[in-house]
Amino acid sequence: MATVISLPITAPPTPASWIQDQTNAGQTISPASPFANLFANASFELKAIKLLPVGLAYLAHVRRSIHNHSFEEHDKHEEERRKRVKNDEGQANEDDLGVGDEEETSELLALDPKEWKKQDHYAVLGLSHLRYTATQEQIKIAHRKKVLKHHPDKKAGLAGDSNDDAFFKCIQKAQEVLSNPEKRRQFDSIDPYYMELEEEVPREKEARRAVERDPKEFFDTFGPIFEREARFSKNRPVPMLGGMDDSKQQVENFYDFWYNFDSWRSFEYLDKEVNEGSDNRDDKRYTEKKNRSERARRKKEDNARLRSLVDLALAVDPRMKRIKQEEKEAREAKRRKVKPGAKSGEDVEKKRQEEEAEKKRAEEATAQEKVEKEKEKKAKAKAAKDARRAARKAAEESGAPTPPNGAA
Amino acid sequence: MALSNGSARSRKSNPTVVGINFGNSYASIAVINKEGLADCIANEDGERQIACAVSFHGEEIYIGNQAKPQLVRNAQNTIINFRNLLGKKFSEIPKDQPIISAPVIQHPELPDVAAYKVAILQPAPTPLPPASVKSSSNTPATSVLPTPRSEPIPAERIITVQEVTSLFLKSLVQSAQDFLGREVDGAVIVVPSWFDDSAGAALKSAAEDAGVEVLQLLDEAGAGALVSITEPVEGLDPDRTSLLVDLGQSSLSLSVLSIRHGLLYAIGSAHHEDINTEQIDTKLVKFFTKEFTRKTKVPLTVCPSTETADKRAEAKLRLALEHTKRTISASPGAASCSVESLKDGVDFTGSINRMRFDMEVRTVYDSVVRAALDLLEGVGLEPLHVDEIIYVGGSASLPGLDETFFAKGFPESTITPFTAGTVIGGGIGDPTTLLARGAALQAQLLAEIANEDEQIHAAFRPESEHATVHATARTIGVILPEADAGDEGLGGQWVLGIPRDTPLPYRRFVQFDCDLGEEDKEERILGMELWEVSEGVKVEKIAPPKREKEEGEEDEDEEEEEEEEEIREKILKKEKQLGALAVKAEKARKENGRWKTRVQVQFLAHSRGIILIAAEVSEDGTGAPASIHIS
């Protein structure tokens, strides 16, 4: 709002003899408070006038006047208003399903349509934030947006090379690939963005060290990896890495699924082009054969890669440690359970049963998500403890009046 | 989730608004185009300048430029110059002017209402007998009477000024609707500044009758300046003083406007009914008549003309002159004027070049400029202080007028649409479309705030309290003292802070470089003095370079004609010191042996005082600000 006028002058050096204020000598000016110095005897001439109620500036003046705003406050309000209007406009066109506008880098615009196989089709359509999650609708909208912007007809009047429709061709190619489910699947298989990420899988040593430092690290590192690998699965839903408190069953399910991962990933996209120009059948067959074997090799490699990834995850999974620990505890608990069970008398047995039921109810109420087995085990452990306590109590209170819930 | 792509394009339906310039002789319409700029549109005849004329001819009604030729043969039924009569009582209308169109009469029924009486043809009544005479078989009854005539019947129609206006506005709105393809919801109509409340009310109700809501009646000074504010010519200060010249067919309006960061008010205005383009027309009519008589030996008396043949000849000539004037405005060459069968079946073709044209109408130009100079003197300004001249009206497109302004003391630096080159080709300074475009811009603004509260809308009405504010009477600025400035002048470098005639509150940021000397000191201080100054003009007379007198050259006539050349210069005179401020320069840097820094000064003025804040600015942020408050 506030424009700064830049003057082409250079102020002369203030003479050393200059005194700050001849009329108000002795007063100091404090830089902190703008209202510190009030010059009672200085005033300037004013006259009353009538503004013409015209234009934006008058509107701004009226707003300031009505709300009694200073210039700064008004600037702030105007900024907010502008944002709101922009928002409203954004909402007016909100049928873009979150496609949005991505910045077009100069590299992107300089893409060569002849090299279309190497281009990132999602980036070309401005969908690099959605990638394989983009729906056909979104792709359609993104394509339309790009075409509206880059169609050669739009550029005809502009300065520069009006015949430069290279990027438009790239857009068309990207649309062709992404709108065809089969071609899109092939491209998704080798999506260059994820190919790069795949390289970044941590090595076992560092992973192990990191997990030892903080078990949470495991989930932070491997969670996104499995999420992104899950897109290749033919079977749905795909179990995800989960959290620290997952049960043994869940963890086992997870690794079971991932060891038997059924991937649709394929590598046709990387095939060498069959030389169309040559009508040599042998040549063609040779290339095809090579492509087939290459695909098979890549697929095999990919499977191996995934397997080693799962291996790695399993090796450093902090839950496995915990589960082993729990199993050990459970075994010990079992062993201990036998002893108090022999000691318990008949009446104690009844009481114990009831208390157990109560405990169960309470447990249900707190809604702890525990697997059946664990619950039972815990309950049993508790029950054993209770039984012991009850036994002690019974021993202490023998002869005393029966407990209210007792049936003796 | 799956929204079909095309269906969700439901934009908020903004109200469709137009700007209308409703002049006395010509009107124009402007809309906001796709680029968000105001555009003057042409009506269905392809005319951007729509003549304010309504003509009744038999069963037909001609409106606009088609009605103008009717002035030749059907003058009694052609109504022009009706805008100026809006809101006036019959008794208030001067009746001594020569009338070339339908005369204004007293309305036969309404008291003291001006009206026109025109002869029209009414469509004949239906030839079928009235429905009450019906036979039992439900077929038209046979009648013994002869079938009534089916020709239209001559009748008289009394039409009030307001009705004529409504009729005319309706045709304008229709043109706009045809152009836009949408209903027009509202319009801003430009009216002259002398329009009083009753005229405004009459115009508003006429517009309502025409089916268009008047968003605002905009003063012509406001409309003209709004274009200059919204689409400024490059190199024009946002704080400027502008002179608006509206040379119309019936009068000359002049306004001196203070434009300060988009806020504007009229410092002074003048209205001269005795200076108008009718005079230009009359002079040209006389010129061409003389030429016609000289060429053809056919006698023709005009201005005033008494014989019917002469009257018609004059009317024809006036119509043809419109074209001549436009040609003169548009091209530097000669312009022709041709009339078929001007008188006694003799055709006329004449031409006039720019120089001859300017000579003929010189007196009108001179009186316009004189009126402008008088107005400026009245408000205590000099032509030197006018930064911009805005022309309005078809005749203001004549380049001769602009040249006259410069010849009569307006400095070369004054920006006019001609010096900026924005007249030709419908540029932003085009005087014929300027007002309508200004109105369209204002209409758009009002449409945008349509959803806001009533308080803001009320502020755009003429009686709004928010419009009344204080303005500075004198220029206020900072003087940066200089060591050996001498006694003359201000004693330092002048930095303008708040120009005179600035409505308050006002804010201005200025940045400039500072030289802090070459010595290395502990503390460097930049002193500023806030002064109130008065603006004046220094007139310096410079004797023309003496011609070497050649031997034997005796006649001195030419030398005597050479006058002393006047050089006018703006000067400032210190009036009163308001305060002083010292800025410690902590971020100064040494460049080429001298200490330098850059300072930003903020002037913040309201009616209770001025706050002056100065701070150093450099790449690494701003320095500690120093400030004073002056009440």
Short mmCIF file of N, CA and C in Angstrom, two decimals, chain B residues 45 58 80 173 248 270 292 341 399 440 546 581 604:
data_model
loop_
_atom_site.label_atom_id
_atom_site.label_comp_id
_atom_site.label_asym_id
_atom_site.label_seq_id
_atom_site.Cartn_x
_atom_site.Cartn_y
_atom_site.Cartn_z
N ASP B 45 -25.45 1.79 -34.00
CA ASP B 45 -25.10 2.52 -35.21
C ASP B 45 -23.59 2.64 -35.37
N GLY B 58 -43.79 10.88 -37.68
CA GLY B 58 -44.88 9.95 -37.96
C GLY B 58 -44.99 8.94 -36.85
N ILE B 80 -33.83 18.52 -28.81
CA ILE B 80 -32.42 18.48 -28.38
C ILE B 80 -32.27 19.39 -27.17
N VAL B 173 -29.23 2.38 -22.39
CA VAL B 173 -29.11 1.13 -21.62
C VAL B 173 -29.32 -0.07 -22.54
N GLY B 248 -17.86 22.17 -23.61
CA GLY B 248 -19.05 21.53 -24.13
C GLY B 248 -19.79 22.40 -25.11
N ALA B 270 -15.04 26.67 -12.12
CA ALA B 270 -15.73 27.79 -12.76
C ALA B 270 -16.61 27.25 -13.86
N PHE B 292 -19.18 29.60 -49.77
CA PHE B 292 -20.25 29.10 -50.67
C PHE B 292 -20.75 30.21 -51.56
N SER B 341 -26.76 19.91 -52.01
CA SER B 341 -27.90 20.81 -52.14
C SER B 341 -28.02 21.71 -50.92
N PRO B 399 -6.51 20.10 -31.48
CA PRO B 399 -5.13 20.34 -31.02
C PRO B 399 -4.85 21.82 -30.82
N ALA B 440 -17.60 4.34 -15.57
CA ALA B 440 -17.58 2.88 -15.54
C ALA B 440 -16.66 2.38 -14.44
N LYS B 546 21.06 40.07 -28.52
CA LYS B 546 21.11 41.24 -29.44
C LYS B 546 21.61 40.80 -30.81
N LEU B 581 14.81 17.67 13.63
CA LEU B 581 15.04 16.26 13.96
C LEU B 581 16.48 15.92 13.59
N LEU B 604 3.71 11.77 8.33
CA LEU B 604 2.39 11.27 8.68
C LEU B 604 1.62 12.46 9.22
#
